Amino acid sequence: MQGLLGRDWNEVKLELENMGKTYNFQISRPHGKMEASGSCRVVRVREFDDRVEIVLVYEKFSPRQS
C-alpha cells in the first residue's frame, strides 16, 4: 500500500476497487486565506485488516480572492 503515496486519487481509487479493498478517505484542506484546486494526491495510507484509510490533498494552492 505504501506504493500509493503521491499518486493521483482517481488512479488509486480504481486500483483499490479492482483489488476489492474497502477504503475510507479524507481530504485535507488549507486553513486561512488559501484556496485549494486541481486534482487530489495521496499523502497518507493506513492499512487495516478490514479497510484502507487514505488522506488526500489538492495539488494546487492559491490566495483566496475576496
Coordinates of N, CA and C in Angstrom, one line a residue:
M1 N 0.8 -1.2 0.0 CA 0.0 0.0 0.0 C 0.9 1.3 0.0
Q2 N 2.1 1.2 0.5 CA 2.9 2.4 0.5 C 3.2 2.9 -0.9
G3 N 3.1 2.1 -1.9 CA 3.3 2.5 -3.3 C 2.3 3.4 -3.8
L4 N 1.3 3.7 -3.0 CA 0.2 4.6 -3.4 C 0.5 6.1 -3.1
L5 N 1.5 6.4 -2.2 CA 1.8 7.7 -1.8 C 2.2 8.6 -3.0
G6 N 1.6 9.8 -3.1 CA 1.9 10.8 -4.1 C 1.2 10.6 -5.4
R7 N 0.4 9.5 -5.5 CA -0.3 9.2 -6.7 C -1.6 9.9 -6.8
D8 N -2.1 10.1 -8.0 CA -3.4 10.7 -8.3 C -4.5 9.8 -7.7
W9 N -5.5 10.5 -7.0 CA -6.6 9.8 -6.3 C -7.4 8.9 -7.2
N10 N -7.7 9.5 -8.4 CA -8.6 8.7 -9.4 C -8.0 7.4 -9.8
E11 N -6.6 7.4 -9.9 CA -6.0 6.1 -10.3 C -6.0 5.1 -9.1
V12 N -5.7 5.7 -7.9 CA -5.6 4.8 -6.7 C -7.0 4.3 -6.4
K13 N -8.0 5.1 -6.5 CA -9.4 4.6 -6.2 C -9.8 3.4 -7.1
L14 N -9.5 3.5 -8.4 CA -9.7 2.4 -9.3 C -9.0 1.2 -8.9
E15 N -7.7 1.4 -8.6 CA -6.9 0.2 -8.2 C -7.4 -0.5 -6.9
L16 N -7.8 0.3 -5.9 CA -8.4 -0.3 -4.7 C -9.7 -1.0 -5.0
E17 N -10.5 -0.4 -5.8 CA -11.8 -1.1 -6.2 C -11.5 -2.4 -7.0
N18 N -10.6 -2.4 -7.9 CA -10.2 -3.6 -8.6 C -9.7 -4.7 -7.7
M19 N -9.0 -4.3 -6.6 CA -8.5 -5.3 -5.6 C -9.5 -5.7 -4.6
G20 N -10.7 -5.1 -4.6 CA -11.8 -5.4 -3.7 C -11.6 -4.9 -2.3
K21 N -10.7 -3.9 -2.1 CA -10.4 -3.3 -0.8 C -11.5 -2.3 -0.4
T22 N -11.9 -2.3 0.8 CA -12.8 -1.3 1.4 C -11.9 -0.1 1.8
Y23 N -12.3 1.1 1.5 CA -11.5 2.2 1.8 C -12.3 3.4 2.3
N24 N -11.7 4.2 3.1 CA -12.2 5.5 3.6 C -11.2 6.5 3.2
F25 N -11.7 7.7 2.9 CA -10.7 8.8 2.6 C -11.1 10.1 3.2
Q26 N -10.2 11.0 3.4 CA -10.4 12.3 4.0 C -9.6 13.3 3.1
I27 N -10.2 14.4 2.8 CA -9.4 15.4 2.0 C -9.0 16.5 3.0
S28 N -7.7 16.7 3.1 CA -7.1 17.8 3.9 C -7.1 19.1 3.1
R29 N -7.6 20.1 3.7 CA -7.7 21.4 3.1 C -6.8 22.5 3.8
P30 N -6.4 23.5 3.1 CA -5.6 24.5 3.7 C -6.5 25.4 4.6
H31 N -5.9 25.9 5.7 CA -6.6 26.8 6.6 C -6.3 28.3 6.2
G32 N -7.2 29.1 6.6 CA -6.9 30.6 6.4 C -7.3 31.0 5.0
K33 N -6.4 31.9 4.4 CA -6.8 32.6 3.2 C -6.2 31.9 1.9
M34 N -6.2 30.6 2.0 CA -5.7 29.8 0.8 C -6.9 29.0 0.2
E35 N -6.8 28.9 -1.1 CA -7.9 28.2 -1.9 C -7.2 27.0 -2.5
A36 N -7.8 25.8 -2.4 CA -7.2 24.6 -3.0 C -7.9 24.3 -4.3
S37 N -7.1 23.7 -5.3 CA -7.7 23.4 -6.6 C -6.8 22.3 -7.2
G38 N -7.3 21.8 -8.4 CA -6.5 20.7 -9.0 C -7.0 19.4 -8.6
S39 N -6.3 18.4 -8.9 CA -6.7 17.0 -8.6 C -6.1 16.7 -7.2
C40 N -6.6 15.6 -6.6 CA -6.1 15.2 -5.3 C -5.0 14.1 -5.4
R41 N -4.1 14.2 -4.5 CA -3.0 13.2 -4.4 C -3.0 12.6 -3.0
V42 N -2.6 11.3 -3.0 CA -2.5 10.5 -1.7 C -1.3 11.0 -0.9
V43 N -1.5 11.3 0.4 CA -0.3 11.7 1.2 C -0.2 10.8 2.4
R44 N -1.2 10.0 2.7 CA -1.1 9.1 3.9 C -1.9 7.9 3.6
V45 N -1.4 6.7 4.0 CA -2.1 5.5 3.8 C -1.9 4.6 5.1
R46 N -3.0 4.2 5.6 CA -3.0 3.3 6.8 C -3.8 2.0 6.4
E47 N -3.2 0.9 6.5 CA -3.9 -0.4 6.1 C -4.3 -1.1 7.3
F48 N -5.5 -1.6 7.4 CA -6.0 -2.4 8.5 C -6.5 -3.7 7.9
D49 N -6.9 -4.6 8.7 CA -7.4 -5.9 8.2 C -8.7 -5.8 7.4
D50 N -9.5 -4.8 7.7 CA -10.8 -4.7 7.0 C -11.0 -3.5 6.1
R51 N -10.0 -2.6 6.1 CA -10.1 -1.4 5.3 C -8.7 -0.7 5.1
V52 N -8.7 0.3 4.2 CA -7.6 1.1 4.0 C -8.1 2.6 4.2
E53 N -7.3 3.3 5.0 CA -7.6 4.7 5.3 C -6.6 5.6 4.5
I54 N -7.2 6.6 3.8 CA -6.3 7.4 3.0 C -6.6 8.9 3.3
V55 N -5.5 9.7 3.3 CA -5.6 11.1 3.4 C -5.2 11.7 2.1
L56 N -6.0 12.7 1.6 CA -5.7 13.3 0.3 C -5.5 14.8 0.5
V57 N -4.7 15.4 -0.4 CA -4.5 16.9 -0.5 C -4.6 17.3 -2.0
Y58 N -5.1 18.5 -2.2 CA -5.1 19.1 -3.5 C -3.7 19.4 -4.0
E59 N -3.5 19.4 -5.3 CA -2.2 19.7 -5.9 C -1.8 21.1 -5.8
K60 N -2.8 22.0 -6.0 CA -2.5 23.4 -6.1 C -3.2 24.3 -5.0
F61 N -2.5 25.3 -4.6 CA -3.0 26.3 -3.7 C -2.7 27.7 -4.2
S62 N -3.7 28.6 -3.9 CA -3.5 30.0 -4.3 C -4.2 30.8 -3.2
P63 N -3.9 32.1 -3.1 CA -4.6 33.0 -2.2 C -6.0 33.1 -2.6
R64 N -6.9 33.1 -1.6 CA -8.3 33.2 -1.8 C -8.7 34.7 -2.2
Q65 N -9.5 34.8 -3.2 CA -9.9 36.1 -3.7 C -11.1 36.6 -2.9
S66 N -11.0 37.8 -2.4 CA -12.1 38.4 -1.6 C -13.2 38.9 -2.5

